[in-house]
Amino acid sequence: MFLDVQNLSVKLGQFHLHDVNLSLEKNDYMVIIGPTGSGKSVLLETIAGFFTPDKGEVIMEGKKITNQSPENRGISIVYQDYVLFPHMNVFENIAYGLRKKIQKDSFISSKVEKMAKMLQIDHLLSRNPETLSGGEKQRVAIARSLVVEPNILLMDEPFAALDVNTHAYLTTLIKNVINKHQTTCIHVSHNFNDVYNLAEKVAVMKDGKILQQGTLHDVFSRPTHNFVADFVGVHNVFQGEIVGHDKSLLQIEIDPGIIIHSSDDFQHDSNDVMVAIRPENIIFSNEKFVSSVRNQLKGVVKDIFEVGHTVWIEVQVGDVTFRGVLTPNSCESLGIKREKEIYLSFKSLNVNLMECRDAYHSI
Amino acid sequence: MFLDVQNLSVKLGQFHLHDVNLSLEKNDYMVIIGPTGSGKSVLLETIAGFFTPDKGEVIMEGKKITNQSPENRGISIVYQDYVLFPHMNVFENIAYGLRKKIQKDSFISSKVEKMAKMLQIDHLLSRNPETLSGGEKQRVAIARSLVVEPNILLMDEPFAALDVNTHAYLTTLIKNVINKHQTTCIHVSHNFNDVYNLAEKVAVMKDGKILQQGTLHDVFSRPTHNFVADFVGVHNVFQGEIVGHDKSLLQIEIDPGIIIHSSDDFQHDSNDVMVAIRPENIIFSNEKFVSSVRNQLKGVVKDIFEVGHTVWIEVQVGDVTFRGVLTPNSCESLGIKREKEIYLSFKSLNVNLMECRDAYHSI
Amino acid sequence: GIFTGGNSAEGNLTVLAGAGTILAMDDLKASFEEKNPGTTINIQYGNSGELFSTLNTQKSADMVIPGDLTFMEKAESKGYLENDTIKPIVYHIPVIAVQKGNPKNITSLKDLGNPGLKIGLGDTNGTAVGKQSIKILNKTGNLNAVKNNVVVYAPTVNQLMTYITSGQVDAVILMEEIATTGKGQDKIEVIKIPEDQNAIATIGVSLTVFTQNKNLATQFEDYITSPEGLEIWKKHGFKPVQ
Amino acid sequence: MRSKLEIIFISISFIFTAFLFIIIGTLFIMPSTEGFLSAIFSNELLASIKLTLSTSVLAAFCVILVAVPTAYSLSRYSFPLKSLIKSILDLPMAFPEIVLGIALLMILGDRFLGSWLESLGIDIVFTTTGIIIAQFFVALPYAVRILYSTFNYVNPRYEFVSRSLGYGEFETFRKITLPLAKGGIFASSVVTLARCIGTFAAVLLVGGGTYLKTETLPIAIYYNLSLGNIDTAITAAIILVLISFGAIFVMEKYAHENMEGVN
Amino acid sequence: MRSKLEIIFISISFIFTAFLFIIIGTLFIMPSTEGFLSAIFSNELLASIKLTLSTSVLAAFCVILVAVPTAYSLSRYSFPLKSLIKSILDLPMAFPEIVLGIALLMILGDRFLGSWLESLGIDIVFTTTGIIIAQFFVALPYAVRILYSTFNYVNPRYEFVSRSLGYGEFETFRKITLPLAKGGIFASSVVTLARCIGTFAAVLLVGGGTYLKTETLPIAIYYNLSLGNIDTAITAAIILVLISFGAIFVMEKYAHENMEGVN
Ligand SMILES: Nc1ncnc2c1ncn2[C@@H]1O[C@H](COP(=O)(O)OP(=O)(O)OP(=O)(O)O)[C@@H](O)[C@H]1O
Ligand SMILES: Nc1ncnc2c1ncn2[C@@H]1O[C@H](COP(=O)(O)OP(=O)(O)OP(=O)(O)O)[C@@H](O)[C@H]1O
Ligand SMILES: [Mg+2]
Ligand SMILES: [Mg+2]
């Protein structure tokens, strides 16, 4: 492993970062998500060396760097609040880390200018950080960390102040730069687009603990914890009981008479399980149709609301409510409206099962 | 009009806020969007009185308040960088504005506590702002501005540091509070969800100017400027020529032989126009079908990429490329893959026409 | 006041007095004020130059009591003094002071020229004792030898006492009343200079032309030169002129 | 584990503080116990302690009262002659107090202001008022310079937020600017009070240094020294040390408890 | 349009600066032109100007060199005896310089350190070195107190960012901490230099104040005053004013140009 975080614990007032373990290969890209106040920033700053851990180790290429001074870690960090040097202009802020390694002014200039151009801040180079807009500051902070080509790059919500287009542009850019220099990245984000577009690994934090980590697919399609399922947007999560099986398919009753089939290879001690189905995996139709889907339920549309470019509908089946998402056009062509009867279909492949750890709370 | 901004101009170094005009009724909710560095924060801070305009007026209920001191404007502002008072704890930060109006401590306590509970920061009341996480700070800033029940609330990216769930929760909350107190709101955001969920009016800024403003539908469905069209995500923007008309439908040729019908009641001096079609308004099918759509083109799938829960495809029709969006399921059921032939259908109602102002630049 | 009759004086006096007279003057002031209720004597102390500056810049003060009568000539030439009120009071006598136990065995002016000693003198222009020292050493004839030993010419006399008591120098020449009356005496030893080798200054008093209360001023002048007043001077180590 | 820089820096603090400590401590070695005890209860010292403390505290208070608005104006507003004013305010720090004393004497003396003030019944020269005025002008420049630098470190946006929450300028100044400048105000109070207590030459000239009336502690030390009363002088010095130490220790402790999180 | 607070505050600055200006200006009215001209070119004044400037600049430089690490340690690190050290460092500000002078004399005198230093051939009392040492200890506490408050206003996160960009502690201190504390360092330099130039009693006692040898400008003023040479005394004072004004004006101008955007 290139970077190993082992049992890292930090106490800050009431907050307790709790036995965090992470493992990243060289050039891995991990995105950490989690609700506000869950300890993401504290974790990054502890890895970088700002907070001293009470327990645990940070190990880089087999060497313990837990007690090494920050300048010897080769870790560069983009702060959530930028922390630009107020006594230097933008150029000097970006050049700062370079000047430590390189003497030649012309070389520094060309590197800084190239980086600034890439981040579309080349017109700001002589400006004072105080006078920059939020998004401009953020890009200067990114540039300052990126230009030194660190071994490990920690980024704390680096795109939060950027508009959608700049965000998309920077996503591509970062991806390229990271891969070119084989940088190992940990990126804290609130935006699932970052997860979809950048993450090779995903970690979900809550209350100072990492609840689940793994590949993008693992975490999003097989959440091992109902908080994770809920947080990452698996909106159909039901409590159920395994009532039988048919070959590899488990049969789960989520409400009297409502049986769902799942192909999840779930190891169970108890018959109580949690069932999760992602809304975008549900197909709606006015008629039953014959196909490979093993789950086809009939329900009544209870609510319709637009969220951005998409339409969300709530369909009541027995006593449980399913949520699904579809395009406005399909919605229109199906003539969906409240109290209309409709069919829901979803593949058994898309029914995830989880341990029934604690009661499920909807936000 | 409750709030009128007339020809407001401010110069700050190179930047020039240029003749901004805004009109808001009581309890209007305007969301301002625009690329980073376009002057959104400067505009808000000028309305609140932090910058003195070179020209123009801010008028509230018919009275000029342009030169009034900030404390007499009844305008409260949530800063992009929070600006929490470092010498007060969270409780005192939130209570600060109230103390000016109310003497009774018990009343202040109960108001602050209620507000804190609503914003889920009630466990932080005795904390020092320095020790808060980004999202916690942001909610304290919101609470501080909201608790005084201002006439006008200006919010500069108030949700940027929040996770998706907290964001959604606060959206609903703000909506309720705003309506309850009949607050007039201007909200700067990078997140289109804020526009969809909160905006009654939308303004799009670029380079210190407001390019377009109006109702949500106006701006998103009838962008009057190709930058706006592009910025708000109308990804299919083509240059074309009006070649004829048939009743209320205009016929526009966007490529030799490719004619598009539009029902836009577009006033034109010249026959050169820009055509905009929103990707989610395009229906894909393997076969032609008979329906009310007037536009049905045949193309070849050139690229497929997943963006979050959706799949975007690029389809080449003649020499032009259309972009469309669909769910992974439809994608699968249609068997979409590269080089496959496919039909695109879209209503003439969904074809927007704009003046051909300047060359179109893709980001 | 109105009811106490005419001949008992009342009011305030401002007196400029030489720094060396401080203990005696404070004592005189106290007993005079006690004898004449309702009077207040404000005394400002300083060396001759300071007193002159004050007189020159402020042109107030009722009375001056400088440490050397030469002051009177200078002030008189500027027309600051009531000429016929100048009276001598007591002598100011230079002595040699050495550290307790006399470790360097200094017994006379001659010994001050012994090689290796550290001598402190008052500044030869600015201080009365400095001027006197030069005169004395000229008389003795070993001025140059002593000058070689001088490590400091102090512009203020109090420095000399500090230097000798803190051991920075081996011997100093200063005024007898300072050396014999202050509580510093148990840290030093005094070696008297024979009268024929010495140069003695005189402390005097005079009213100024600026006085606002000549009556009271005259009364105070009379008191400090009266036998009763001279007893107080003696108590503080001064020798009356007689 | 302490870093290299930390060790070096802390060592420097220790070394020079130790020096100072020894220097100050030397004072305590000197006097004989009887001398000390008799001196401490003498009328002279008691009176001068009272006088020193009361005038210094009053003068320091006035200094802060004037220095705060002055330093704030210099830091925030632009107005004509500003950099001249800044230089003039810095100037008196470089003067030996005696120069300030002479200048004050001249101006308060016969010629100009003095006679006018006298006609109003206000006596300044040779009075306690004179002492306070002398202390005031000696200490003012220090306070202004420190506070000017402090206000420069306070971000004006906090003030604006307060305004937009309904507070007027004065209230904002009181509730936001002053608390944020606490560290610097505290530093300048310590310096100011110290300077007021320690002023000598200016107070001597303007106040007259009259025994038991305008004789402050530094003047008492000077007098006794010039008389060779080293015991009394040093006793006075020790008292000054003890008083100052007490006051400053309490202030620093108080500040420490109240400043958590401000800086 | 200026606000009420602004007008009041600026007025206060103007009023008290005007006072100071008049006080200082009075000095210029006094001397006769011939007296001034002859005094200014006298050996005595030229020598004391040279001495004053050279010792003060050197002493101030040493003060800043010691005060910066000391204040930084007090602000950033925690170590035993910290609040005691803070109080000890504040103390000497409250002393009349004469007390510091006596204490220095005692410690440098025969008894302890003095004889050891003498055996090494180092003379301190009655020499220029003594003057510098006296100035150093008089000014050090001011510098430490101001810098301590300044470092408290510098956010340590900037230092951490610098470290994570590869700079060691020393370099970070030089490139980040010091520039961010520029305003306070400048303030303390002005105060320190001013204090060094203006020190009188301590320099007099330790240096001896010997004519043409250890006679600094303040001593020259005092000395000439005691000789009744008011013209020379005031000329010396005016020279002090002019030198200080020149130095401070240039420094403030320089600082203004270099500090844009820092504070
Ligand atoms: N110095 C401190 N003292 C006490 N509590 C602290 C301190 N620093 C952080 N905390 C608390 O620790 C928790 C985790 O903080 P952290 O900044 O890591 O959250 P986060 O996950 O980054 O949240 P956000 O997404 O809002 O930025 C928060 O509740 C915060 O209030
Ligand atoms: N004091 C100033 N001096 C010079 N330029 C300034 C100043 N303040 C802002 N600007 C510039 O004005 C432009 C608009 O700034 P503003 O903060 O309003 O942008 P914004 O639209 O809020 O951007 P963002 O979305 O990144 O926050 C920016 O390019 C910024 O650099
Ligand atoms: Mg965070
Ligand atoms: Mg902004």
mmCIF file of C-alpha atoms in Angstrom, chain D residues 9-174:
data_model
loop_
_atom_site.group_PDB
_atom_site.id
_atom_site.type_symbol
_atom_site.label_atom_id
_atom_site.label_comp_id
_atom_site.label_asym_id
_atom_site.label_seq_id
_atom_site.Cartn_x
_atom_site.Cartn_y
_atom_site.Cartn_z
ATOM 1 C CA PHE D 9 12.939 30.293 20.698
ATOM 2 C CA ILE D 10 11.948 29.187 24.176
ATOM 3 C CA SER D 11 15.614 29.173 25.192
ATOM 4 C CA ILE D 12 16.002 32.754 24.035
ATOM 5 C CA SER D 13 12.972 33.745 26.098
ATOM 6 C CA PHE D 14 14.392 31.984 29.118
ATOM 7 C CA ILE D 15 17.855 33.469 28.801
ATOM 8 C CA PHE D 16 16.791 37.063 28.504
ATOM 9 C CA THR D 17 14.041 36.752 31.043
ATOM 10 C CA ALA D 18 16.572 35.261 33.411
ATOM 11 C CA PHE D 19 18.830 38.255 32.821
ATOM 12 C CA LEU D 20 15.998 40.625 33.586
ATOM 13 C CA PHE D 21 15.049 38.550 36.561
ATOM 14 C CA ILE D 22 18.557 38.711 37.958
ATOM 15 C CA ILE D 23 18.737 42.434 37.290
ATOM 16 C CA ILE D 24 15.498 43.019 39.110
ATOM 17 C CA GLY D 25 16.395 40.494 41.770
ATOM 18 C CA THR D 26 19.615 42.341 42.566
ATOM 19 C CA LEU D 27 17.486 45.098 44.003
ATOM 20 C CA PHE D 28 16.152 42.720 46.590
ATOM 21 C CA ILE D 29 19.612 41.740 47.803
ATOM 22 C CA MET D 30 20.706 45.237 48.659
ATOM 23 C CA PRO D 31 18.798 46.740 51.550
ATOM 24 C CA SER D 32 19.138 45.674 55.156
ATOM 25 C CA THR D 33 15.914 44.311 56.597
ATOM 26 C CA GLU D 34 15.566 47.011 59.241
ATOM 27 C CA GLY D 35 16.228 49.702 56.651
ATOM 28 C CA PHE D 36 13.621 48.172 54.414
ATOM 29 C CA LEU D 37 10.969 47.935 57.101
ATOM 30 C CA SER D 38 11.504 51.431 58.422
ATOM 31 C CA ALA D 39 11.501 52.838 54.897
ATOM 32 C CA ILE D 40 8.360 51.075 53.828
ATOM 33 C CA PHE D 41 6.269 52.643 56.576
ATOM 34 C CA SER D 42 7.690 56.125 56.201
ATOM 35 C CA ASN D 43 5.242 58.890 55.427
ATOM 36 C CA GLU D 44 7.177 59.746 52.351
ATOM 37 C CA LEU D 45 6.929 56.370 50.678
ATOM 38 C CA LEU D 46 3.303 55.803 51.599
ATOM 39 C CA ALA D 47 2.348 59.199 50.214
ATOM 40 C CA SER D 48 4.293 58.701 47.055
ATOM 41 C CA ILE D 49 2.850 55.246 46.488
ATOM 42 C CA LYS D 50 -0.641 56.649 46.774
ATOM 43 C CA LEU D 51 0.158 59.554 44.511
ATOM 44 C CA THR D 52 1.877 57.401 41.917
ATOM 45 C CA LEU D 53 -0.922 54.898 41.705
ATOM 46 C CA SER D 54 -3.756 57.404 41.579
ATOM 47 C CA THR D 55 -2.182 59.681 38.975
ATOM 48 C CA SER D 56 -0.964 56.803 36.830
ATOM 49 C CA VAL D 57 -4.255 55.021 36.742
ATOM 50 C CA LEU D 58 -6.110 58.203 35.896
ATOM 51 C CA ALA D 59 -3.591 59.242 33.267
ATOM 52 C CA ALA D 60 -3.511 55.775 31.721
ATOM 53 C CA PHE D 61 -7.286 55.755 31.569
ATOM 54 C CA CYS D 62 -7.330 59.109 29.766
ATOM 55 C CA VAL D 63 -4.626 57.920 27.399
ATOM 56 C CA ILE D 64 -6.618 54.869 26.360
ATOM 57 C CA LEU D 65 -9.717 57.012 25.986
ATOM 58 C CA VAL D 66 -7.945 59.291 23.535
ATOM 59 C CA ALA D 67 -5.699 56.722 21.913
ATOM 60 C CA VAL D 68 -8.480 54.342 20.890
ATOM 61 C CA PRO D 69 -10.386 56.788 18.649
ATOM 62 C CA THR D 70 -7.174 58.307 17.372
ATOM 63 C CA ALA D 71 -5.631 54.988 16.424
ATOM 64 C CA TYR D 72 -8.913 53.845 14.895
ATOM 65 C CA SER D 73 -9.148 56.951 12.734
ATOM 66 C CA LEU D 74 -5.597 56.470 11.569
ATOM 67 C CA SER D 75 -6.236 52.841 10.745
ATOM 68 C CA ARG D 76 -9.640 53.109 9.048
ATOM 69 C CA TYR D 77 -10.346 56.540 7.664
ATOM 70 C CA SER D 78 -8.456 58.604 5.182
ATOM 71 C CA PHE D 79 -8.260 62.310 5.823
ATOM 72 C CA PRO D 80 -5.899 65.139 5.037
ATOM 73 C CA LEU D 81 -2.544 65.316 6.847
ATOM 74 C CA LYS D 82 -2.902 61.736 8.002
ATOM 75 C CA SER D 83 0.684 60.665 7.581
ATOM 76 C CA LEU D 84 1.891 63.895 9.157
ATOM 77 C CA ILE D 85 -0.353 63.258 12.127
ATOM 78 C CA LYS D 86 0.957 59.730 12.393
ATOM 79 C CA SER D 87 4.521 60.999 12.513
ATOM 80 C CA ILE D 88 3.755 63.731 15.018
ATOM 81 C CA LEU D 89 2.126 61.184 17.279
ATOM 82 C CA ASP D 90 5.121 58.887 17.050
ATOM 83 C CA LEU D 91 7.563 61.667 17.787
ATOM 84 C CA PRO D 92 7.375 62.165 21.541
ATOM 85 C CA MET D 93 8.349 58.560 22.101
ATOM 86 C CA ALA D 94 11.831 59.460 20.964
ATOM 87 C CA PHE D 95 12.116 62.445 23.277
ATOM 88 C CA PRO D 96 13.815 62.161 26.564
ATOM 89 C CA GLU D 97 11.003 62.944 28.925
ATOM 90 C CA ILE D 98 12.899 65.963 30.038
ATOM 91 C CA VAL D 99 12.342 67.602 26.655
ATOM 92 C CA LEU D 100 8.645 66.955 26.898
ATOM 93 C CA GLY D 101 8.782 68.300 30.412
ATOM 94 C CA ILE D 102 10.431 71.542 29.316
ATOM 95 C CA ALA D 103 8.037 71.977 26.445
ATOM 96 C CA LEU D 104 5.059 71.382 28.707
ATOM 97 C CA LEU D 105 6.434 73.820 31.270
ATOM 98 C CA MET D 106 6.862 76.469 28.636
ATOM 99 C CA ILE D 107 3.416 76.103 27.268
ATOM 100 C CA LEU D 108 1.721 75.825 30.625
ATOM 101 C CA GLY D 109 3.988 78.442 32.146
ATOM 102 C CA ASP D 110 3.588 82.159 32.046
ATOM 103 C CA ARG D 111 3.264 82.993 28.415
ATOM 104 C CA PHE D 112 0.297 81.531 26.588
ATOM 105 C CA LEU D 113 -2.093 78.987 27.861
ATOM 106 C CA GLY D 114 -0.885 79.204 31.447
ATOM 107 C CA SER D 115 -2.155 82.659 32.254
ATOM 108 C CA TRP D 116 -5.470 81.933 30.635
ATOM 109 C CA LEU D 117 -5.826 78.711 32.604
ATOM 110 C CA GLU D 118 -4.820 80.526 35.748
ATOM 111 C CA SER D 119 -7.520 83.111 35.145
ATOM 112 C CA LEU D 120 -9.945 80.208 35.072
ATOM 113 C CA GLY D 121 -8.593 79.065 38.395
ATOM 114 C CA ILE D 122 -6.909 76.017 36.950
ATOM 115 C CA ASP D 123 -3.440 75.414 38.275
ATOM 116 C CA ILE D 124 -1.388 72.901 36.415
ATOM 117 C CA VAL D 125 2.262 73.470 37.098
ATOM 118 C CA PHE D 126 3.348 72.084 40.475
ATOM 119 C CA THR D 127 0.023 70.295 41.014
ATOM 120 C CA THR D 128 -1.273 66.778 40.716
ATOM 121 C CA THR D 129 -3.038 67.841 37.547
ATOM 122 C CA GLY D 130 0.374 68.695 36.163
ATOM 123 C CA ILE D 131 1.631 65.224 36.954
ATOM 124 C CA ILE D 132 -1.292 63.646 35.186
ATOM 125 C CA ILE D 133 -0.837 65.844 32.135
ATOM 126 C CA ALA D 134 2.831 65.030 31.963
ATOM 127 C CA GLN D 135 2.135 61.304 32.266
ATOM 128 C CA PHE D 136 -0.598 61.618 29.664
ATOM 129 C CA PHE D 137 1.620 63.090 26.992
ATOM 130 C CA VAL D 138 4.486 60.779 27.753
ATOM 131 C CA ALA D 139 2.318 57.665 27.382
ATOM 132 C CA LEU D 140 -0.147 58.705 24.648
ATOM 133 C CA PRO D 141 2.156 58.057 21.684
ATOM 134 C CA TYR D 142 2.870 54.514 22.836
ATOM 135 C CA ALA D 143 -0.787 53.681 23.113
ATOM 136 C CA VAL D 144 -1.614 55.187 19.721
ATOM 137 C CA ARG D 145 1.156 53.329 17.969
ATOM 138 C CA ILE D 146 0.240 49.957 19.433
ATOM 139 C CA LEU D 147 -3.477 50.397 18.862
ATOM 140 C CA TYR D 148 -2.944 51.593 15.317
ATOM 141 C CA SER D 149 -1.168 48.391 14.474
ATOM 142 C CA THR D 150 -3.858 46.406 16.298
ATOM 143 C CA PHE D 151 -6.800 47.938 14.462
ATOM 144 C CA ASN D 152 -5.026 47.176 11.205
ATOM 145 C CA TYR D 153 -5.313 43.506 12.143
ATOM 146 C CA VAL D 154 -9.098 43.672 12.666
ATOM 147 C CA ASN D 155 -11.037 42.842 9.515
ATOM 148 C CA PRO D 156 -13.574 45.603 8.725
ATOM 149 C CA ARG D 157 -16.045 43.051 7.381
ATOM 150 C CA TYR D 158 -16.968 42.063 10.931
ATOM 151 C CA GLU D 159 -17.977 45.634 11.501
ATOM 152 C CA PHE D 160 -20.068 45.615 8.377
ATOM 153 C CA VAL D 161 -21.893 42.439 9.376
ATOM 154 C CA SER D 162 -22.740 44.042 12.685
ATOM 155 C CA ARG D 163 -24.088 47.102 10.899
ATOM 156 C CA SER D 164 -26.251 44.978 8.636
ATOM 157 C CA LEU D 165 -27.638 43.290 11.753
ATOM 158 C CA GLY D 166 -28.955 46.636 12.897
ATOM 159 C CA TYR D 167 -26.216 48.088 15.066
ATOM 160 C CA GLY D 168 -25.117 51.675 14.560
ATOM 161 C CA GLU D 169 -21.542 52.765 14.276
ATOM 162 C CA PHE D 170 -20.971 53.427 17.952
ATOM 163 C CA GLU D 171 -22.519 50.174 19.066
ATOM 164 C CA THR D 172 -20.620 48.251 16.423
ATOM 165 C CA PHE D 173 -17.438 49.856 17.580
ATOM 166 C CA ARG D 174 -18.169 48.885 21.145
#
